[in-house]
mmCIF file of C-alpha atoms and ligand atoms in Angstrom:
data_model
loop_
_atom_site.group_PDB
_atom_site.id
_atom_site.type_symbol
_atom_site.label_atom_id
_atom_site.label_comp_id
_atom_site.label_asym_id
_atom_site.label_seq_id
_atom_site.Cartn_x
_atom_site.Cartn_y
_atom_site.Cartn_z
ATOM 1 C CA UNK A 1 12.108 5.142 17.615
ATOM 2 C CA UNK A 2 10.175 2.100 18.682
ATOM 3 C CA UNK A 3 6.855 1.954 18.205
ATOM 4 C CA UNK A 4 7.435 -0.821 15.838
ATOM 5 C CA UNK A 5 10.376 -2.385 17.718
ATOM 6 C CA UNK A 6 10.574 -6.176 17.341
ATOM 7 C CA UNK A 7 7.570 -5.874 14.840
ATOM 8 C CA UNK A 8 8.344 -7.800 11.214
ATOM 9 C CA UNK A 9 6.582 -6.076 8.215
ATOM 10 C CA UNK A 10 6.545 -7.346 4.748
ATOM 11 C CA UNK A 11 5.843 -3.947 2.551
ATOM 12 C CA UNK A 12 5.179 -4.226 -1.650
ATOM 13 C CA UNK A 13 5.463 -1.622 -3.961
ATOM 14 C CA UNK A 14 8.078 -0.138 -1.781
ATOM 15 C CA UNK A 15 10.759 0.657 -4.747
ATOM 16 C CA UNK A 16 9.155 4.083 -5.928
ATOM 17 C CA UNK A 17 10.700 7.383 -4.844
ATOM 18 C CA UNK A 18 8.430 9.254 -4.438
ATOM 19 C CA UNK A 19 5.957 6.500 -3.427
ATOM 20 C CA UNK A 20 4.043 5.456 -0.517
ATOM 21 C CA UNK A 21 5.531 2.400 -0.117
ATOM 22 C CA UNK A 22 8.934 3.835 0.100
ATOM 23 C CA UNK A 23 7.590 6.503 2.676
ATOM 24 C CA UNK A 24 6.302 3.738 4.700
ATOM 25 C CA UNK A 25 9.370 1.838 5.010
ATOM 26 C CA UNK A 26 11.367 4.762 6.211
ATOM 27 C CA UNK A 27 8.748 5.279 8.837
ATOM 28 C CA UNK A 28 8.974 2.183 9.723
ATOM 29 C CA UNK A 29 12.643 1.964 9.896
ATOM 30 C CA UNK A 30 12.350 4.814 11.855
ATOM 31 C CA UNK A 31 10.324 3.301 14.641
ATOM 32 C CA UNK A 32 12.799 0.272 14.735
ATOM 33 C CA UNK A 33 11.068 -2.497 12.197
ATOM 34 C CA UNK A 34 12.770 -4.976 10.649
ATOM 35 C CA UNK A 35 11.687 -4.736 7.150
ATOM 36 C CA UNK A 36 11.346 -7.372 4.291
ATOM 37 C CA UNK A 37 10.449 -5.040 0.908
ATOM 38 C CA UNK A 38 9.468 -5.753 -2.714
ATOM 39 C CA UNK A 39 9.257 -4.698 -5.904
ATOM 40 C CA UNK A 40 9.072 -5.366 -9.587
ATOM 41 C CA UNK A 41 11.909 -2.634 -10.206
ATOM 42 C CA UNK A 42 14.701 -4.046 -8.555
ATOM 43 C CA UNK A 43 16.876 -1.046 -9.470
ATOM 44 C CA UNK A 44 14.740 1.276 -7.558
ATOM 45 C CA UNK A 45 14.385 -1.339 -4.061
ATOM 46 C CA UNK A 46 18.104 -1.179 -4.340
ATOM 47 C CA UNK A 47 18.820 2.382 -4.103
ATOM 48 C CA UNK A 48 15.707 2.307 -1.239
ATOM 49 C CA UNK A 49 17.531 -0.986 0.786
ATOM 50 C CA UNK A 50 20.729 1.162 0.647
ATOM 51 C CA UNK A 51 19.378 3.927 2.227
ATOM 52 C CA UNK A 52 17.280 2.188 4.964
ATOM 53 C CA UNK A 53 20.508 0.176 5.873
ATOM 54 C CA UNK A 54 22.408 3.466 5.705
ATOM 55 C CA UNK A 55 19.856 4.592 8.708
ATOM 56 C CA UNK A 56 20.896 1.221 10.916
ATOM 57 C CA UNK A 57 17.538 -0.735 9.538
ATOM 58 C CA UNK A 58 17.439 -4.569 8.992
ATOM 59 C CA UNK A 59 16.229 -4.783 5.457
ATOM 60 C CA UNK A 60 16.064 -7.885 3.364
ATOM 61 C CA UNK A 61 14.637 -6.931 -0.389
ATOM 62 C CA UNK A 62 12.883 -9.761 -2.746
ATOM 63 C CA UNK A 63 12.226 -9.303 -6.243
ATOM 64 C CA UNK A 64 8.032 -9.674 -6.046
ATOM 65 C CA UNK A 65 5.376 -9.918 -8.604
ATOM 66 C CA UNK A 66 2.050 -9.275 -6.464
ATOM 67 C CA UNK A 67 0.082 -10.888 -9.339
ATOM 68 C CA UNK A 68 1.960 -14.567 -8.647
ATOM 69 C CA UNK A 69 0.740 -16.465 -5.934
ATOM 70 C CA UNK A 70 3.698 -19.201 -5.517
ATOM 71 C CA UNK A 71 5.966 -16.025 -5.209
ATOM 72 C CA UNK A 72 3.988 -14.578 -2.215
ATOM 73 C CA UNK A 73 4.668 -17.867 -0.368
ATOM 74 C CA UNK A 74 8.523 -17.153 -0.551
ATOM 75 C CA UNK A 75 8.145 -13.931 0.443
ATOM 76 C CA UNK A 76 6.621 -14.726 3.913
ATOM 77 C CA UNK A 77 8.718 -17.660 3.954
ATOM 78 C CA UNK A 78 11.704 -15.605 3.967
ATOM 79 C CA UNK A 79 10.695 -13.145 6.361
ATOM 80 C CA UNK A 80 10.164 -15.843 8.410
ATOM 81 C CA UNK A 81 13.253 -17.214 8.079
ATOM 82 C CA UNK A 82 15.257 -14.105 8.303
ATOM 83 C CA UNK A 83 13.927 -12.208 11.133
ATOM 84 C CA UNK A 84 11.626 -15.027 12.588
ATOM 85 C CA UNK A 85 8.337 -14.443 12.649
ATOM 86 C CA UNK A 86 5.508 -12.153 10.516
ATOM 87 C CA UNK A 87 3.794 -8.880 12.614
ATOM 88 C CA UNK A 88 2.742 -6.663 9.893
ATOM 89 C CA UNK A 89 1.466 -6.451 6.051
ATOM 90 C CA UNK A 90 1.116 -3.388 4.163
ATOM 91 C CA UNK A 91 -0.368 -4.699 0.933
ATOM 92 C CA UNK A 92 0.749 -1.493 -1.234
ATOM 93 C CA UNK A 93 1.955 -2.278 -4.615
ATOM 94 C CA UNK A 94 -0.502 -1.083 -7.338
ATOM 95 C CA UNK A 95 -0.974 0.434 -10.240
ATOM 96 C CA UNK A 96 -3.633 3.221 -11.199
ATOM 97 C CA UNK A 97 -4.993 2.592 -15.104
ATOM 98 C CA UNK A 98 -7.216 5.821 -15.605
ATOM 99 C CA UNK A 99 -9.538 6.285 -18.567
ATOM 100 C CA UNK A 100 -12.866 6.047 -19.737
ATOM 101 C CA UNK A 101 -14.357 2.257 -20.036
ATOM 102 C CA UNK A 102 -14.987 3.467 -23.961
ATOM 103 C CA UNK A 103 -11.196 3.270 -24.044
ATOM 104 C CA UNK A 104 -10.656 0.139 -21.205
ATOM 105 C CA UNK A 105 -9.779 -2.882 -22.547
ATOM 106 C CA UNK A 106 -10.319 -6.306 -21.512
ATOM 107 C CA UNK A 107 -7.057 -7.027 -20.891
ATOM 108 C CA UNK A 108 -6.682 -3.699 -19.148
ATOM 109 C CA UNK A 109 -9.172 -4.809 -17.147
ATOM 110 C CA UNK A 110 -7.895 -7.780 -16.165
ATOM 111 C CA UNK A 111 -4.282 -6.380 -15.402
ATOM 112 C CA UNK A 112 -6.251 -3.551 -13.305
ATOM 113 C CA UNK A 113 -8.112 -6.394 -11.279
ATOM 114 C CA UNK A 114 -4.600 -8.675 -10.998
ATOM 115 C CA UNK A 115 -2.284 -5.956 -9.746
ATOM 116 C CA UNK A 116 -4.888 -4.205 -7.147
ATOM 117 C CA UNK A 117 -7.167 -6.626 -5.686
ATOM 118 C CA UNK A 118 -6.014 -10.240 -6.756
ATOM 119 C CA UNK A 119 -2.669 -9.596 -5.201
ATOM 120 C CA UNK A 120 -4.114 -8.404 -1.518
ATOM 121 C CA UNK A 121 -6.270 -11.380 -1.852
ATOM 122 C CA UNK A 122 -2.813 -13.995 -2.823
ATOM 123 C CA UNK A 123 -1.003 -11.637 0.095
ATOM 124 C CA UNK A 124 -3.681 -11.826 2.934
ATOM 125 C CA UNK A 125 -4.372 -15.770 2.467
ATOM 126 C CA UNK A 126 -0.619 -16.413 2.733
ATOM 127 C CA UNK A 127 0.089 -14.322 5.596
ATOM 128 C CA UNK A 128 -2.158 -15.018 8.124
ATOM 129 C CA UNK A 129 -0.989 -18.222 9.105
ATOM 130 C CA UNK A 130 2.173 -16.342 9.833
ATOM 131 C CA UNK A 131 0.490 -13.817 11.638
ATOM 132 C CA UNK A 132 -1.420 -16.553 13.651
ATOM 133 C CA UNK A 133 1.933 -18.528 14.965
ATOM 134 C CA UNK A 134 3.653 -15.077 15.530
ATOM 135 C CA UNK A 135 0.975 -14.555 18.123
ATOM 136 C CA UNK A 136 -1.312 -12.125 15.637
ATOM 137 C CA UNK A 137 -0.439 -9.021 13.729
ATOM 138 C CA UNK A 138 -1.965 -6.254 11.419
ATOM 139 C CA UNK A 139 -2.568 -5.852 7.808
ATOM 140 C CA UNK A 140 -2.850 -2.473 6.150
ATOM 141 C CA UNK A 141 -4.125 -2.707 2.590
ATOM 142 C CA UNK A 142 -4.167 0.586 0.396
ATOM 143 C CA UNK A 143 -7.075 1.676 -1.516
ATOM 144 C CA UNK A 144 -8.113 4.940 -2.293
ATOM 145 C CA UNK A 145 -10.643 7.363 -1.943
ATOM 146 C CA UNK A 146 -11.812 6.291 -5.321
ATOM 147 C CA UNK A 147 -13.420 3.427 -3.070
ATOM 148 C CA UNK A 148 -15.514 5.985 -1.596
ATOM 149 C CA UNK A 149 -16.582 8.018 -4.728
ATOM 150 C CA UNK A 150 -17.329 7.780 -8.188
ATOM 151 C CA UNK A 151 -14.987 9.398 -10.716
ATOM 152 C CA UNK A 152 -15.055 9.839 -13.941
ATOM 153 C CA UNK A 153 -12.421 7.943 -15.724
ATOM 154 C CA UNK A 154 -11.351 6.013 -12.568
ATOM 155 C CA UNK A 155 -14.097 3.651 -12.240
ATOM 156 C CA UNK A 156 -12.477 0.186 -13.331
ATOM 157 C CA UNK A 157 -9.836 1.352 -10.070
ATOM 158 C CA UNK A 158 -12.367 1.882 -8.122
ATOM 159 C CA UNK A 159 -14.119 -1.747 -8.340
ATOM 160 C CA UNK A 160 -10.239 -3.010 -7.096
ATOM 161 C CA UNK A 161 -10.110 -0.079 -4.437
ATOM 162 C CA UNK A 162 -13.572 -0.589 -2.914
ATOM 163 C CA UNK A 163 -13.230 -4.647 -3.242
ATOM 164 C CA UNK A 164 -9.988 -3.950 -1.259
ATOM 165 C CA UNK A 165 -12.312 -2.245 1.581
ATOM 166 C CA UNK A 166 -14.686 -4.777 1.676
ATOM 167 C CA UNK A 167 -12.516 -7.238 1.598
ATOM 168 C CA UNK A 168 -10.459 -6.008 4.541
ATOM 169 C CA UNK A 169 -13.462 -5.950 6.452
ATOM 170 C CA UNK A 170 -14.149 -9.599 6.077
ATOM 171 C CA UNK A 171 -10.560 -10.490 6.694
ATOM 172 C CA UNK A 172 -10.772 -8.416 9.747
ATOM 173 C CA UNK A 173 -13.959 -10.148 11.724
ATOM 174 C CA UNK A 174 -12.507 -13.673 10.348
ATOM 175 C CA UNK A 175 -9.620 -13.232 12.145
ATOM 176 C CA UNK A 176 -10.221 -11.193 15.012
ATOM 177 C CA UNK A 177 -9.819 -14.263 17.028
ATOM 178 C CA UNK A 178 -6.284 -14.692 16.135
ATOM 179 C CA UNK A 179 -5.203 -11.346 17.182
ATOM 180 C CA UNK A 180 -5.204 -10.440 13.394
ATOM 181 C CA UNK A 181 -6.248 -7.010 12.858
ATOM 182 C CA UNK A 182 -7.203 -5.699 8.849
ATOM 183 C CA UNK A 183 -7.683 -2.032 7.954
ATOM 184 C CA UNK A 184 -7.951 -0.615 4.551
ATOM 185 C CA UNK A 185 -6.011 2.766 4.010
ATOM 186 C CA UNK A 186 -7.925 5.387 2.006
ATOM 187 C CA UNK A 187 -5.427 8.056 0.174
ATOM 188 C CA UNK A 188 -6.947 11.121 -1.531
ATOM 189 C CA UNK A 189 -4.416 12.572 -4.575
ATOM 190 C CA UNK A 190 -0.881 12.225 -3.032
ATOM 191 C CA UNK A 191 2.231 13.500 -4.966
ATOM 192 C CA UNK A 192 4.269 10.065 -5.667
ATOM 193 C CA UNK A 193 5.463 8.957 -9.201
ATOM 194 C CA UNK A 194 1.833 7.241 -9.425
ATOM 195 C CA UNK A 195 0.893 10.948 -11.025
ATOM 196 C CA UNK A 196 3.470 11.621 -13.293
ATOM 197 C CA UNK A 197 1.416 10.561 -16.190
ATOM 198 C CA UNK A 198 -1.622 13.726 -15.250
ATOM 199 C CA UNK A 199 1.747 16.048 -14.297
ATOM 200 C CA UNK A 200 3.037 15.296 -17.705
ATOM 201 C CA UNK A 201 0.134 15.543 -19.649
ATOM 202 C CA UNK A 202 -1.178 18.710 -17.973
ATOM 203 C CA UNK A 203 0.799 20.256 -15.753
ATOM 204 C CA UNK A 204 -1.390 23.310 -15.503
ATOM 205 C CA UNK A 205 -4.389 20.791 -14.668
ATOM 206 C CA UNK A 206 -2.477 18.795 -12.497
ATOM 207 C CA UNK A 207 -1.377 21.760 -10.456
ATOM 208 C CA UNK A 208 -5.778 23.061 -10.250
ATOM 209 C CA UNK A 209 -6.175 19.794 -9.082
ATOM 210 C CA UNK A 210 -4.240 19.463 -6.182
ATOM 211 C CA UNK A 211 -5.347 23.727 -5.374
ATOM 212 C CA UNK A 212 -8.908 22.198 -5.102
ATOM 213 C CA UNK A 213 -8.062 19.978 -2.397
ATOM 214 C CA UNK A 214 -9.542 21.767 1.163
ATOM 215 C CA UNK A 215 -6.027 21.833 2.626
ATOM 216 C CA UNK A 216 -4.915 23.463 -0.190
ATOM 217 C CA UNK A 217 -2.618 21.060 -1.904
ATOM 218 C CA UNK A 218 -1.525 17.424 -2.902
ATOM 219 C CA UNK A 219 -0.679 14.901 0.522
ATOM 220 C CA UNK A 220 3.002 14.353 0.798
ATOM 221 C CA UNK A 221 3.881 10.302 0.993
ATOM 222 C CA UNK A 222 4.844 10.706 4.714
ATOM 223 C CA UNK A 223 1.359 11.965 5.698
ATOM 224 C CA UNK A 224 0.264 8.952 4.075
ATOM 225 C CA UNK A 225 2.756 7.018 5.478
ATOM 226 C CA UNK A 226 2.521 8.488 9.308
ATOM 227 C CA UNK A 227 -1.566 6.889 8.969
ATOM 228 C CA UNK A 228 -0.134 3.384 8.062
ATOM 229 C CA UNK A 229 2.275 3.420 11.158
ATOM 230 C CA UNK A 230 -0.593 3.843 13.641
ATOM 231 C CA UNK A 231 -2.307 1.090 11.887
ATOM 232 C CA UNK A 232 0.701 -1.503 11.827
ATOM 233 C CA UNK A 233 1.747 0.037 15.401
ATOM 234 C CA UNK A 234 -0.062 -1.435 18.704
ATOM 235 C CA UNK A 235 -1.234 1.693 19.843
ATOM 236 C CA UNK A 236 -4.399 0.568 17.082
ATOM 237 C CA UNK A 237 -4.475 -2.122 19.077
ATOM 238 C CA UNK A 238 -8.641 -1.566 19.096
ATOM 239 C CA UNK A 239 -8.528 -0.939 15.186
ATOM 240 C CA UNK A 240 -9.729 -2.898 12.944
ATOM 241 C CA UNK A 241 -12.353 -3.916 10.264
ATOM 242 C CA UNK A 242 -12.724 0.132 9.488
ATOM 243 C CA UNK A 243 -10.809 2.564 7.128
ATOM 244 C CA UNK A 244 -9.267 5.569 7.156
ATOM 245 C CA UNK A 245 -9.170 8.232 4.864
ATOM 246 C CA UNK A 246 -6.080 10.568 4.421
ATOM 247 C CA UNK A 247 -7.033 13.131 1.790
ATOM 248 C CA UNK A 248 -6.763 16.710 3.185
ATOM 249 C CA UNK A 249 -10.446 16.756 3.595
ATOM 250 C CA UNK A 250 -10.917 15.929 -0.206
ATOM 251 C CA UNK A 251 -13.972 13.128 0.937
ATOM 252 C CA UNK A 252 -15.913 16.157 3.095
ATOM 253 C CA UNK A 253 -16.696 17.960 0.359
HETATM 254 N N1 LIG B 301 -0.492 8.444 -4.854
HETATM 255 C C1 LIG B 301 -1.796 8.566 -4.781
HETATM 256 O O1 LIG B 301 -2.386 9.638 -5.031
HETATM 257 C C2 LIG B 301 -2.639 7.373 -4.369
HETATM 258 C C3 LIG B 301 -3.966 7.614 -4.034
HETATM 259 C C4 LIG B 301 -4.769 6.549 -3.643
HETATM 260 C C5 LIG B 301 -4.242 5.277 -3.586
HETATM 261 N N2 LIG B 301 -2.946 5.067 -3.932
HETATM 262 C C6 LIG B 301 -2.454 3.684 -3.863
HETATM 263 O O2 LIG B 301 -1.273 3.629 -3.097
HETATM 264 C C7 LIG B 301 -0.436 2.559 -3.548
HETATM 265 C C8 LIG B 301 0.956 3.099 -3.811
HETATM 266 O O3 LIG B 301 0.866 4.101 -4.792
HETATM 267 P P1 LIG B 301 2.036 5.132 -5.101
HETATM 268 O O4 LIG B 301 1.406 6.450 -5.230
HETATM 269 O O5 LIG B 301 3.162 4.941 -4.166
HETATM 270 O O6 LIG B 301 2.432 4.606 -6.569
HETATM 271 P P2 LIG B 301 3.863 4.468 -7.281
HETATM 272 O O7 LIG B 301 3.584 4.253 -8.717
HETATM 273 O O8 LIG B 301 4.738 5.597 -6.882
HETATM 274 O O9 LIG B 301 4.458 3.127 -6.634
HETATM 275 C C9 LIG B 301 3.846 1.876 -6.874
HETATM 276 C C10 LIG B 301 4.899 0.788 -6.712
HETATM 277 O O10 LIG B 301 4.266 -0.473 -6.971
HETATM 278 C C11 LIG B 301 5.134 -1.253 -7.790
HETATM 279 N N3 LIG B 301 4.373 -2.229 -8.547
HETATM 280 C C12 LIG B 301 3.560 -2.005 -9.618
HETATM 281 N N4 LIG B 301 3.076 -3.163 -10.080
HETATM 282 C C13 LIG B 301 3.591 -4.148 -9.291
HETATM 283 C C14 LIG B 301 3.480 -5.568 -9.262
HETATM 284 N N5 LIG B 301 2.736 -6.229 -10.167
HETATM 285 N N6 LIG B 301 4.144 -6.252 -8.304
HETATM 286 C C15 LIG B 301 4.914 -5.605 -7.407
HETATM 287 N N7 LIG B 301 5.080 -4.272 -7.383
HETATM 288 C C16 LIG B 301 4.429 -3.560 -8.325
HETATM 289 C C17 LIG B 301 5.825 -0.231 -8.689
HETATM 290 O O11 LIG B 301 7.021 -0.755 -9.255
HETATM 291 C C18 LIG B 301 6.063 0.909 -7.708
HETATM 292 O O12 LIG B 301 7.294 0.776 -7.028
HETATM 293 C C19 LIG B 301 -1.145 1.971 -4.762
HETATM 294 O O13 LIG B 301 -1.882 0.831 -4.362
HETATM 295 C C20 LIG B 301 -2.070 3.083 -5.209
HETATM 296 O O14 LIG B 301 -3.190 2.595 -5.917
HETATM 297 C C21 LIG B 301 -2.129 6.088 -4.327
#
């Protein structure tokens, strides 16, 4: 109940249930966070905010496009504001545009780049100097094992998911002076609403898929979301600059 206790994290992408960034903020309720959250779908942070207040957390939601860069300063500002300092960043929000590049657009492209790479970029730059005059903190930005791997029909993702690693890396030895730690969080195929389009299209498929994985089956959001409380939590105090992969052994093979 308080391995997070007077930390302040700012989590995106937290309004889909079930979705990692939801997972994360109960977790971190959990451990005693105080919790700033956004979205685009304002319905779904709603029903999340009601249910983290519900379990005694401090929550304050903001309507967030990742993609806009004034926006991100409000966000920070706020959390500021409210709860008086920044600790923690858990750059989650994205989306996952799979096909073939014979069928990728340019302006697929471009929405693929804005949503999963731009936005850590706009979210990192505007939070350190947060970080710095709360004393330091720790950033967790999600990629994916498609950082680590080439698959077919996921390769414009994967230029956003491995620039996310790299990038986290840098971030991580510039700061490391400020008390700033930056890992990048490597999920294999975890059952959030981020898969309903393969569920839907082939269910049959989509239920092979997750039987190939060694463990035997999809990652539930909380595994997921029990990794990114270690990283935002002190006792990865000697963490950073690396990334860690949470995909039932997927990455072995
Ligand atoms: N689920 C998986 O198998 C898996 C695997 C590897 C990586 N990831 C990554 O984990 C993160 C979370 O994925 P998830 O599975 O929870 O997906 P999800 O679709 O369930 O949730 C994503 C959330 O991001 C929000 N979002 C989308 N575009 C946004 C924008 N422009 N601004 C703000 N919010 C926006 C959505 O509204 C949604 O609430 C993503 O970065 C995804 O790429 C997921």
């Amino acid at each position: 109940m308080s391995r997070l206790l007077n930390k302040v994290a700012i989590i995106t992408g937290a309004a889909s249930n079930p979705g990692l960034g939801h997972a994360i903020a109960v977790r971190f309720a959990e451990e005693g966070a105080k919790l700033v959250l956004t979205d685009i779908d304002m319905v779904g942070l709603a029903a999340v905010e009601k249910e983290l207040t519900a379990m005694g957390a401090e929550v304050l939601t903001m309507e967030q496009n990742v993609v806009d860069e004034n926006r991100w300063q409000e966000v920070i500002d706020a959390a500021v504001e409210r709860f008086g300092g920044l600790s923690v960043l858990v750059n989650n929000a994205g989306i996952a545009l799979m096909r073939p590049i014979s069928e990728y657009s340019t302006a697929d492209y471009d929405l693929q780049m804005d949503v999963n790479i731009r936005s850590v970029f706009f979210g990192c730059k505007k939070a350190i100097p947060a970080m710095i005059a709360s004393g330091g903190g720790s950033i967790v930005n999600m990629s994916s094992v498609a950082a680590l791997r080439g698959i077919p029909g996921v390769s414009v993702y994967g230029i956003a998911k491995a620039g996310v690693q790299i990038f986290s890396k840098g971030i991580a030895l510039e700061h490391a002076a400020d008390g700033i730690r930056c890992n990048s969080l490597h999920p294999g195929l975890i059952d959030t609403n981020i898969q309903n389009d393969a569920r839907r299209d082939n269910y049959d498929e989509f239920v092979k898929i997750g039987e190939s994985v060694p463990w035997g089956r999809m990652g539930f959001p909380e595994e997921v979301a029990n990794c990114v409380l270690f990283l935002a939590s002190d006792e990865a105090n000697y963490v950073t600059g690396t990334e860690l992969v949470v995909d039932g052994g997927l990455m072995a093979k």
